[in-house]
Short mmCIF file of C-alpha atoms and ligand atoms in Angstrom, two decimals:
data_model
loop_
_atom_site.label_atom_id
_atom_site.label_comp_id
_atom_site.label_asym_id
_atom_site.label_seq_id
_atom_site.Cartn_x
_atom_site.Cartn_y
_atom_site.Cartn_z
CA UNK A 1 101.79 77.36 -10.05
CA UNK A 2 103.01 73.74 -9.01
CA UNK A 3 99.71 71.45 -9.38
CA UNK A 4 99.56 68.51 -7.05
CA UNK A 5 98.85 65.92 -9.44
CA UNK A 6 99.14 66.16 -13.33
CA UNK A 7 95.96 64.09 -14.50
CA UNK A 8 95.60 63.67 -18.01
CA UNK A 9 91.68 62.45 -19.04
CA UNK A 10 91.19 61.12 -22.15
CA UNK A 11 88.15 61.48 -24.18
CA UNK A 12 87.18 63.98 -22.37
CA UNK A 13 85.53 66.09 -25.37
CA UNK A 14 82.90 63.07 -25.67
CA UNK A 15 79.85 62.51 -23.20
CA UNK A 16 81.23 61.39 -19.91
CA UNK A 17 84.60 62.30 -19.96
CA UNK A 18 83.27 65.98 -20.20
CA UNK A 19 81.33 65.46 -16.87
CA UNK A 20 84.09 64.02 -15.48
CA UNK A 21 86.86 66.69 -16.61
CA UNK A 22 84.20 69.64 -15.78
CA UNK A 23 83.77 68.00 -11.99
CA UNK A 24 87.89 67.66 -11.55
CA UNK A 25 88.30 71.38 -12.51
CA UNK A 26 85.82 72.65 -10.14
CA UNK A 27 86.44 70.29 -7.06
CA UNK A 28 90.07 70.26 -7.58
CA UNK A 29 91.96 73.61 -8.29
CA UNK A 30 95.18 72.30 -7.30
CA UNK A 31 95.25 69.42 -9.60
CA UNK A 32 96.10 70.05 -13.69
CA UNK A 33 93.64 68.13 -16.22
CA UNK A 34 95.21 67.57 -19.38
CA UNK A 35 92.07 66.71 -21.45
CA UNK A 36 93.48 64.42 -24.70
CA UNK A 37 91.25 63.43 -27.75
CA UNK A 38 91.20 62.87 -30.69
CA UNK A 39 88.31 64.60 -31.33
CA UNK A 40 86.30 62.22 -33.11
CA UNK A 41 82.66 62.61 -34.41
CA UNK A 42 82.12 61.87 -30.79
CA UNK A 43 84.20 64.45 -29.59
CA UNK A 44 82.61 68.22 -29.35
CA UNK A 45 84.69 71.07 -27.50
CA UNK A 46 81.71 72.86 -27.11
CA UNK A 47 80.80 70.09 -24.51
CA UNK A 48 83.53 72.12 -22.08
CA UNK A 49 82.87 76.13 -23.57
CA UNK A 50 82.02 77.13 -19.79
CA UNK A 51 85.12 75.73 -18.72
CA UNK A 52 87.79 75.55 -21.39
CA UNK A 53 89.46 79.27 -19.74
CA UNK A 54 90.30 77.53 -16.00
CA UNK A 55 93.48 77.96 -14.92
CA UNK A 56 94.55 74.65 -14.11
CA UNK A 57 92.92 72.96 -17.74
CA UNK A 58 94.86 71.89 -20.77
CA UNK A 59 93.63 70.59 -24.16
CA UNK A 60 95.57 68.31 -26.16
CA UNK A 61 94.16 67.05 -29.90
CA UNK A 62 95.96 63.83 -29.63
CA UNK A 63 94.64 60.50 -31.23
CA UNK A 64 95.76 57.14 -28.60
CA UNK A 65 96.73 54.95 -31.35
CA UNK A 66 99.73 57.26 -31.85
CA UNK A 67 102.34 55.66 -29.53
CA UNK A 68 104.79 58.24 -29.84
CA UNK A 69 102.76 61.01 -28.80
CA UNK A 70 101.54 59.52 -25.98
CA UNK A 71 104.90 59.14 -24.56
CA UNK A 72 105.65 62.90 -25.82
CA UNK A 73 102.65 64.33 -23.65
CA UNK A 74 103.56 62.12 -20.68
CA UNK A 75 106.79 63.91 -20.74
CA UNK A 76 105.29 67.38 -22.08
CA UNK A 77 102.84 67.90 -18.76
CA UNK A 78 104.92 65.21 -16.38
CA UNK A 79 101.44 63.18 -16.43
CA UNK A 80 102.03 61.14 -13.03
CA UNK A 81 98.11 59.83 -13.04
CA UNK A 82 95.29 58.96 -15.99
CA UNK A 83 91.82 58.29 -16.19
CA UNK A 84 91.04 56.80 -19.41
CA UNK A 85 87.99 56.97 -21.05
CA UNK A 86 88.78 57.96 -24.69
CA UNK A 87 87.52 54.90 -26.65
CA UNK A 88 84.86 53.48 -29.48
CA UNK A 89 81.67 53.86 -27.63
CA UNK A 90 79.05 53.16 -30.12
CA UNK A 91 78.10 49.09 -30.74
CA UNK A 92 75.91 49.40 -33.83
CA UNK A 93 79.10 51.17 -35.12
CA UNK A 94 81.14 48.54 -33.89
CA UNK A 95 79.15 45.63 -35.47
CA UNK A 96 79.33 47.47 -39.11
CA UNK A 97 82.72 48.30 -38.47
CA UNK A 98 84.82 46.46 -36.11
CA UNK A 99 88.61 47.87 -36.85
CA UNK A 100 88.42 51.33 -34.89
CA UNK A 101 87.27 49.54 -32.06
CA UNK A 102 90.53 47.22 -31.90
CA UNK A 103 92.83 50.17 -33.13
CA UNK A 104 91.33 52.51 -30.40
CA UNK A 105 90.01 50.64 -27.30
CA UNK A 106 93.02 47.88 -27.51
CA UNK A 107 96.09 49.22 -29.18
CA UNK A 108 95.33 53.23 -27.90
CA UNK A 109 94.98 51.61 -24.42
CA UNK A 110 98.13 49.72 -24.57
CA UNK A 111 99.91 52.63 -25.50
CA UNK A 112 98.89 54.75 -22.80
CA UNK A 113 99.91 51.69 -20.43
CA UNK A 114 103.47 51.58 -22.22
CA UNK A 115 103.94 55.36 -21.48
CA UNK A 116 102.64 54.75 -18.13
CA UNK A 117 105.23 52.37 -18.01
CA UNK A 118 108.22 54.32 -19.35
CA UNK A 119 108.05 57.99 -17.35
CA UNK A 120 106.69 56.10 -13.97
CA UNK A 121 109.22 53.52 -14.10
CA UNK A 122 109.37 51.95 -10.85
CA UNK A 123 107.98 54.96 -8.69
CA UNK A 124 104.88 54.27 -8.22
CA UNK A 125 103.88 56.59 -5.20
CA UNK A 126 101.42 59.07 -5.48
CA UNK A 127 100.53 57.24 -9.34
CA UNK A 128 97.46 55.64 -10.53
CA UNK A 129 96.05 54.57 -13.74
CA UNK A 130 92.05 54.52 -14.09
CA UNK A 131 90.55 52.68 -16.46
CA UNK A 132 87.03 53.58 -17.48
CA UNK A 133 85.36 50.38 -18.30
CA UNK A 134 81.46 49.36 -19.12
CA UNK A 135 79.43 46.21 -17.82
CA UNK A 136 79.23 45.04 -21.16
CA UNK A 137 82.24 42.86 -20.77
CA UNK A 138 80.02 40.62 -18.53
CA UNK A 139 77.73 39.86 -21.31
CA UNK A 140 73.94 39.01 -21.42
CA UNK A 141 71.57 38.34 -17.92
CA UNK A 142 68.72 36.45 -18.31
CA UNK A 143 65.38 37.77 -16.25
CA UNK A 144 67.43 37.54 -12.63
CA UNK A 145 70.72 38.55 -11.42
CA UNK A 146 73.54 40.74 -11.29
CA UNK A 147 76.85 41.46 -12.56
CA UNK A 148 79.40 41.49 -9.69
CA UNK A 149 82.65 42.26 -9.98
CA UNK A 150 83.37 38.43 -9.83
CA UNK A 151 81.33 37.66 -13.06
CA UNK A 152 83.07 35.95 -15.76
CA UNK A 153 83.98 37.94 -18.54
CA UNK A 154 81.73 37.22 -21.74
CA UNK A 155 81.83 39.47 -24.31
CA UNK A 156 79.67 39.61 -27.24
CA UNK A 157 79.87 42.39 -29.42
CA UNK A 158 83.21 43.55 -31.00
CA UNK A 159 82.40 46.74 -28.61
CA UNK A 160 82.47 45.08 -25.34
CA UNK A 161 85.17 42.62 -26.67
CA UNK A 162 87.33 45.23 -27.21
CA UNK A 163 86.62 46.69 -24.12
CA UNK A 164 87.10 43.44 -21.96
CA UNK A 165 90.51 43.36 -24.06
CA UNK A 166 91.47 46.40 -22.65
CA UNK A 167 90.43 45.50 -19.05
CA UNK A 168 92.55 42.57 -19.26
CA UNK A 169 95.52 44.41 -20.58
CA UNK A 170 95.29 47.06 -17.83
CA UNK A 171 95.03 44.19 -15.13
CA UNK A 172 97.95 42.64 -16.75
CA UNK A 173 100.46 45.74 -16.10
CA UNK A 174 99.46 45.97 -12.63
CA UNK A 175 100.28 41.90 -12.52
CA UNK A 176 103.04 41.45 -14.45
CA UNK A 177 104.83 45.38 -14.17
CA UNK A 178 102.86 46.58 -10.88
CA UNK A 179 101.62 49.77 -12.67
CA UNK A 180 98.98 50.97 -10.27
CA UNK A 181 95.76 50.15 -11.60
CA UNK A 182 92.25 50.54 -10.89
CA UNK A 183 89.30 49.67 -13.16
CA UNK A 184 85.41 50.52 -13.04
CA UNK A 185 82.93 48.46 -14.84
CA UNK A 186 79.55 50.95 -15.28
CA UNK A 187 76.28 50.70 -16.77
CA UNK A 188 74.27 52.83 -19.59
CA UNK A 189 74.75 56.72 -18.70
CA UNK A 190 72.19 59.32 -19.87
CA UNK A 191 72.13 63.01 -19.22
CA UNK A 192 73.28 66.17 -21.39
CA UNK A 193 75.71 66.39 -24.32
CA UNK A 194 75.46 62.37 -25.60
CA UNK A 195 75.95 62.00 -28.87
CA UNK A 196 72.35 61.68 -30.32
CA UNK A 197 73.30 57.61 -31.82
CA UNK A 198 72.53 56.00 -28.21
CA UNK A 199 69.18 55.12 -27.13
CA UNK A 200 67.73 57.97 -24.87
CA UNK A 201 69.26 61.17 -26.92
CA UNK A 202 67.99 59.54 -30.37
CA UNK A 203 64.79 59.11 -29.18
CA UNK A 204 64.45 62.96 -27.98
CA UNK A 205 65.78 64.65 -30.76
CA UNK A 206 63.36 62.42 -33.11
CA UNK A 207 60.21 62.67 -30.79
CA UNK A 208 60.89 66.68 -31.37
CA UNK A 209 61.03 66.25 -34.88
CA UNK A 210 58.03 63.44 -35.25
CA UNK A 211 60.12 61.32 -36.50
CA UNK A 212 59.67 57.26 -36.35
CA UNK A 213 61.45 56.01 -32.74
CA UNK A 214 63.20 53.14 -33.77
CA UNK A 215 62.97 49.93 -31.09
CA UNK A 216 65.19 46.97 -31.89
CA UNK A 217 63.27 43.63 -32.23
CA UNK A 218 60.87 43.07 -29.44
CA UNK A 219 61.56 46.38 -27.22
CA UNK A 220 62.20 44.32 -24.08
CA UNK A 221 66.14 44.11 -24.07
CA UNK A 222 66.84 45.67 -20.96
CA UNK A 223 69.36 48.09 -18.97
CA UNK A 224 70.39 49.45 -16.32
CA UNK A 225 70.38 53.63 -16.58
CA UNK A 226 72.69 55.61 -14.68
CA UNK A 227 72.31 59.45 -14.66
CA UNK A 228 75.92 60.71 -15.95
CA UNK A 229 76.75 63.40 -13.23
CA UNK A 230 76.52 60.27 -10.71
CA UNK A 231 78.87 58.51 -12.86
CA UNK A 232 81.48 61.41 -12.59
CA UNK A 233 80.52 61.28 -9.30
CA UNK A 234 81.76 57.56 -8.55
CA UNK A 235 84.85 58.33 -10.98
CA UNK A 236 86.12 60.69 -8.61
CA UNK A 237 85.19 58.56 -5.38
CA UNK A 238 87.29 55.66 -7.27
CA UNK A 239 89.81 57.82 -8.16
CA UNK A 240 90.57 59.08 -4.81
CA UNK A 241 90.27 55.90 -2.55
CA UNK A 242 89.67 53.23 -4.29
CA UNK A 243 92.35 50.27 -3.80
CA UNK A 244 95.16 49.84 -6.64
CA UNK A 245 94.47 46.83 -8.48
CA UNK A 246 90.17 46.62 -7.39
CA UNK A 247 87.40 46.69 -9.74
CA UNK A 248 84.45 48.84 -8.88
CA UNK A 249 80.80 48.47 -10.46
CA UNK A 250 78.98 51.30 -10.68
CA UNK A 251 75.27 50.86 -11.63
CA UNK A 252 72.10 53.36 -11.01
CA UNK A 253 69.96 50.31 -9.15
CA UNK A 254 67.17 51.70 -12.28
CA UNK A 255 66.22 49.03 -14.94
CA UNK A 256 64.10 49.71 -17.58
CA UNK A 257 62.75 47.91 -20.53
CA UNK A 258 63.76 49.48 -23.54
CA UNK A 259 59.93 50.20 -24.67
CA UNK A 260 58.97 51.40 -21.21
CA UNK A 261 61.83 53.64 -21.32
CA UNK A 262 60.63 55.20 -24.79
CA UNK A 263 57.15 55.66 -23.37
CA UNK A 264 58.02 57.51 -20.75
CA UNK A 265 59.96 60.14 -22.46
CA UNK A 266 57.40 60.28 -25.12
CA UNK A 267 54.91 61.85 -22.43
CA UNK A 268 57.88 63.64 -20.46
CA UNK A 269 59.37 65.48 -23.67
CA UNK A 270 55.31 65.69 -25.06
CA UNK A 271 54.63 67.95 -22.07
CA UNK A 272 57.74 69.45 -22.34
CA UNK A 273 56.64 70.68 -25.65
CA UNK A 274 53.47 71.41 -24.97
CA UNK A 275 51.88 68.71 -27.42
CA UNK A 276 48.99 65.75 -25.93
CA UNK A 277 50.77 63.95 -23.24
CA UNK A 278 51.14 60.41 -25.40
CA UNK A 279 50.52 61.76 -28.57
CA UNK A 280 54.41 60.71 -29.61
CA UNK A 281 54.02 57.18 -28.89
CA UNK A 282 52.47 56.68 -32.54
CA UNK A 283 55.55 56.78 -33.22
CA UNK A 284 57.07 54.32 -31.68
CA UNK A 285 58.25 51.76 -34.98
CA UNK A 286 59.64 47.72 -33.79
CA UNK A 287 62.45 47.61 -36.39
CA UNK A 288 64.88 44.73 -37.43
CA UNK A 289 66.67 44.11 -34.25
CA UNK A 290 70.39 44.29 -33.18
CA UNK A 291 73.27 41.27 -34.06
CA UNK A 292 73.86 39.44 -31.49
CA UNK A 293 71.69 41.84 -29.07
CA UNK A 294 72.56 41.47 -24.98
CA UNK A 295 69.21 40.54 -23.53
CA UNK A 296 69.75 42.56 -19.96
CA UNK A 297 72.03 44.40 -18.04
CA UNK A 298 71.86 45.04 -14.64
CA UNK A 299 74.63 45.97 -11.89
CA UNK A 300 74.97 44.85 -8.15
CA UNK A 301 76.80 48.03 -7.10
CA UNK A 302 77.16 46.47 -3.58
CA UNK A 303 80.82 46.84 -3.12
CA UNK A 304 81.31 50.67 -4.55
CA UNK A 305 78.55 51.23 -1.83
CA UNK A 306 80.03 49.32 1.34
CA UNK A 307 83.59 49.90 0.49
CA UNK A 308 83.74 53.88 -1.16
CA UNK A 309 80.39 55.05 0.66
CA UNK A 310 79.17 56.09 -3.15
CA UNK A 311 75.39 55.55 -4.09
CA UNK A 312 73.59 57.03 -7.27
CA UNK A 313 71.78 60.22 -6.15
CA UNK A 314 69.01 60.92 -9.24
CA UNK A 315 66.49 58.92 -9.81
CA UNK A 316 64.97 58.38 -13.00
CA UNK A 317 62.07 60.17 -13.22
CA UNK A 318 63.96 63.91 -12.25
CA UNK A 319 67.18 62.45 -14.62
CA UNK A 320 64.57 61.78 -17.21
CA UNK A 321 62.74 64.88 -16.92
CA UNK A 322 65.89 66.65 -16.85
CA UNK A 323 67.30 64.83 -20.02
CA UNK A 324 64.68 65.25 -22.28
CA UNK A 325 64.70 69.29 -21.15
CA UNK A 326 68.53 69.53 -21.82
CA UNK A 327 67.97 68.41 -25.13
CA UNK A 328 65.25 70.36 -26.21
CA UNK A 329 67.17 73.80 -24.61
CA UNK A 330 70.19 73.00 -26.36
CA UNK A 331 68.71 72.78 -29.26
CA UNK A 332 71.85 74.58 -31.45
CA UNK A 333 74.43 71.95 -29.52
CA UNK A 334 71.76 69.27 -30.94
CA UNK A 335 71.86 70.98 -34.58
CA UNK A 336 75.43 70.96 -34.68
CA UNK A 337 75.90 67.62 -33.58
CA UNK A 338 73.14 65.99 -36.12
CA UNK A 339 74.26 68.08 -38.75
CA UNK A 340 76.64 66.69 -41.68
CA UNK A 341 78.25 63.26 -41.08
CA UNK A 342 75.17 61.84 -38.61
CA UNK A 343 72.69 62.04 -41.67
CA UNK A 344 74.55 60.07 -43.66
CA UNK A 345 75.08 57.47 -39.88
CA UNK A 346 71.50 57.71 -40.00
CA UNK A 347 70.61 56.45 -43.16
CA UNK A 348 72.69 53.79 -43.29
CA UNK A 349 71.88 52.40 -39.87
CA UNK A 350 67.71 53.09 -40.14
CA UNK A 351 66.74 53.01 -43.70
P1 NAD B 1 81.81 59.00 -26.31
O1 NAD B 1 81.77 58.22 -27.57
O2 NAD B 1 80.75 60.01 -26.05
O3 NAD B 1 83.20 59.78 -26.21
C1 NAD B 1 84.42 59.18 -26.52
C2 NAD B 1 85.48 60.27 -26.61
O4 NAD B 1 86.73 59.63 -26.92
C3 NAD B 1 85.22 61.31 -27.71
O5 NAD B 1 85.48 62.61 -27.22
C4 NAD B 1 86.20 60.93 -28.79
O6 NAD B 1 86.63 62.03 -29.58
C5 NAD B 1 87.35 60.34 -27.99
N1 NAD B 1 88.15 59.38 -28.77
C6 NAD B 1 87.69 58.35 -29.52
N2 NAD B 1 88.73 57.73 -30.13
C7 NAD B 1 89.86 58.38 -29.72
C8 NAD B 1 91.23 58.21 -30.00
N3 NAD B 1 91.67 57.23 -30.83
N4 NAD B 1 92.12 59.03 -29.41
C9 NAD B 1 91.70 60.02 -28.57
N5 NAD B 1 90.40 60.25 -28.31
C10 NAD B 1 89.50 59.44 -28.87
O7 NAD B 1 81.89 57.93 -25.15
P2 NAD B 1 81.24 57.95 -23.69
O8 NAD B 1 79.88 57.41 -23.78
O9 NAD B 1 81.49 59.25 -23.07
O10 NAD B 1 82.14 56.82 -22.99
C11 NAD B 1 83.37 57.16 -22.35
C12 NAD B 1 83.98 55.91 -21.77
O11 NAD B 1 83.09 55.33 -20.82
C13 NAD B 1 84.27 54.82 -22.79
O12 NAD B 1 85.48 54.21 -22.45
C14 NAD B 1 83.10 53.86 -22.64
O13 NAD B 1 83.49 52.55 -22.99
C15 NAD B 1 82.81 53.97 -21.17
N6 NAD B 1 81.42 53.72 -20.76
C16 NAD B 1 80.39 54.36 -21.38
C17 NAD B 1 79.09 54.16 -20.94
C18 NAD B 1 77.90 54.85 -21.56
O14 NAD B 1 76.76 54.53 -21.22
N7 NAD B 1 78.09 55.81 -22.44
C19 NAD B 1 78.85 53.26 -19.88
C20 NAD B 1 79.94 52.61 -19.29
C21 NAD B 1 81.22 52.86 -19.74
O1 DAU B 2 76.06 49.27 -20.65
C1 DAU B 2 77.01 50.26 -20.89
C2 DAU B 2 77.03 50.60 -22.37
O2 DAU B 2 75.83 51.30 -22.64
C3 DAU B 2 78.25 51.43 -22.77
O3 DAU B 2 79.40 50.68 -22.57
C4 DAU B 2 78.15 51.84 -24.24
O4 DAU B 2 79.23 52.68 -24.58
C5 DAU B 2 76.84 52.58 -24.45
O5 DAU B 2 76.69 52.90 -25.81
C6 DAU B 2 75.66 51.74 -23.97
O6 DAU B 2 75.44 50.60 -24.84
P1 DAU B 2 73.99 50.13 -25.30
O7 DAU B 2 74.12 49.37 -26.56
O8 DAU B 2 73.25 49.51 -24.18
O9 DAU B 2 73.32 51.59 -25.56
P2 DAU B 2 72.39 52.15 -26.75
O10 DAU B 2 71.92 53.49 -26.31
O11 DAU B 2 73.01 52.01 -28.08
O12 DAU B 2 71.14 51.15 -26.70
C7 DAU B 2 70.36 51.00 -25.52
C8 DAU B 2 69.31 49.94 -25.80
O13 DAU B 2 68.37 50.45 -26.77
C9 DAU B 2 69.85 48.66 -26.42
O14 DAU B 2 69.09 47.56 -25.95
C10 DAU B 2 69.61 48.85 -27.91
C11 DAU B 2 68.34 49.65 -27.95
N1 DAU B 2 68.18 50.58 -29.10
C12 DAU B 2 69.19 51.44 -29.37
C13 DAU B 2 69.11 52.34 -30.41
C14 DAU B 2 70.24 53.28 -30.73
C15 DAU B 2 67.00 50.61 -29.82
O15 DAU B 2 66.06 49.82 -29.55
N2 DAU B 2 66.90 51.49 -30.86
C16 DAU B 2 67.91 52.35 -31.20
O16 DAU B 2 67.76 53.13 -32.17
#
């Protein structure tokens, strides 16, 4: 069958990029996604079991700092568009160690842009090159305002540096080479199948097993939660009709203190389990807080909304709800996933 487009996603075993490939196979049959990672500790197959037999799906175990096989699979599945999302996710992992960030968000990224480069050469139509970008690169709000998409860069953490790094390498092939570029700037996701490091996962998994909940320094750093399937959601929207060269926020309009956050699914997965609503919040433990720790987050999705007609659709007390349920359902996917190298994570970040 000849597929209409030939979309390679990258990181598409890990959190998002699953949502995002499982969405493109069901709402578009006639494109082929070529689904590339490296399959990190981040990346989990089993994230994509319902879907890994569809017809117009490929997996490639491929890591992006290899140059040379990104131009091979360009030419292997005539890639002719790319949403890229494979990258270093974590920043406590990117504070202890900074290298895989650089190797992975930076040079991986540049590579993809080089093979971009190379197979499109100047024929650009019907091409486009997402970039899958975080509001992190805008750096620390105090109590008011927003991050537009005409805030200054200011990076903190060798995370979001590395991923401003990459922005401003993918703006500069669209500048200097006129690759056709778009980029999206989006702010904490939560929902099934993330890796139980961040925030809302950790807290679930440790609630179920009474476990302390660790809260960085005072508990009232604050961000901006965006249910994942919404995030897919605005992907695709961006994908399809957003403007070459734009940058799009995407943001769930939900802020939460960090403490307020942990409360809540204390009594959500506490009923859940059938325990005193409030009986986990005992465990709650203020522990030595985060280097150089971004104060607040918060998006003004404005022009995704006015221009692209997209708006967040869950709010956070069903995506919440629904969260904390996923996790304590999937309880072998959790097992798996906590099981081995994230003891030894979890030690060394918590002891
Ligand atoms: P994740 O850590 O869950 O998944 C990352 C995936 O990339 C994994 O499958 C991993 O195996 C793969 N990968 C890592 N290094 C690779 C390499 N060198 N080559 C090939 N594959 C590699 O991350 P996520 O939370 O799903 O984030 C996906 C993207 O979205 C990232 O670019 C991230 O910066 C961005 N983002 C994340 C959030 C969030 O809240 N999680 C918010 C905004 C933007
Ligand atoms: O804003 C988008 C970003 O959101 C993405 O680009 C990143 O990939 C993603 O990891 C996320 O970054 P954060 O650092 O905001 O997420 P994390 O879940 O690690 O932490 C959320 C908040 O909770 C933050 O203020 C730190 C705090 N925290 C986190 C952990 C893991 C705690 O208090 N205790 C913890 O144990």
């Amino acid at each position: 069958m000849a597929f209409k487009k030939n979309i390679l996603i990258t990181g598409g075993a890990g959190f998002i990029g699953s949502h995002v490939i499982r969405l493109f196979l069901e709402k578009h049959p006639d494109f082929r996604i070529v689904n590339l990672d490296a399959l990190t500790y981040a990346g989990n197959l089993e994230n994509l079991k319902d879907v890994e037999n569809a017809d117009n799906y490929v997996f490639v175990k491929e890591d992006i700092t290899d140059a040379e096989a990104m131009q091979n699979v360009f030419r292997d599945y005539q890639i002719d568009n790319v949403i890229h999302l494979a990258a270093e996710s974590h920043v406590d992992r990117s504070i202890a160690n900074p290298m895989s960030f650089i190797m992975t968000n930076i040079i991986g990224t540049v590579n993809l842009l080089n093979a971009a480069r190379h197979h499109w050469k100047d024929d650009f139509a019907g091409k486009r090159f997402y970039h899958v970008s975080t509001d992190e690169v805008y750096g620390s709000l105090g109590e008011t305002g927003f991050f537009t998409e005409e805030t200054s860069y200011d990076p903190r953490s060798p995370y979001s540096s590395s991923k401003a790094s990459s922005d401003h390498l993918v703006r500069a092939y669209h500048h200097t080479y006129g690759l056709p570029i778009v980029i999206s700037n989006c702010s904490n996701n939560y929902g099934p199948n993330q890796f139980p490091e961040k925030l809302i996962p950790l807290v679930i998994n440790n609630i179920k097993h009474n476990k302390p909940l660790p809260i960085y320094g005072d508990g009232k750093y604050t961000r901006d939660w965006l249910w994942v399937k919404d995030h897919a959601a605005a992907i695709d929207v961006i994908f399809r009709t957003g403007k070459d060269g734009e940058t799009y926020n995407i943001g769930g309009n939900n802020e939460w203190k960090n403490i307020d956050l942990v409360e809540v699914l204390c009594d959500k997965t506490d009923a859940l389990l059938g325990r005193e609503v409030g009986s986990s919040r005992k465990l709650i433990t203020f522990v030595k807080d985060r280097a150089g720790h971004d104060r607040r987050y918060a998006i003004d999705a404005t022009k995704l909304k006015e221009e692209l007609n997209w708006e967040p659709t869950v709010q956070a007390d069903e995506g919440l709800e629904m969260t904390a349920k996923w996790y304590l359902e999937n309880e072998e996917w959790l097992e798996n996933v906590t099981s081995g190298n994230y003891q030894k994570y979890y030690e060394e970040m918590y002891s």
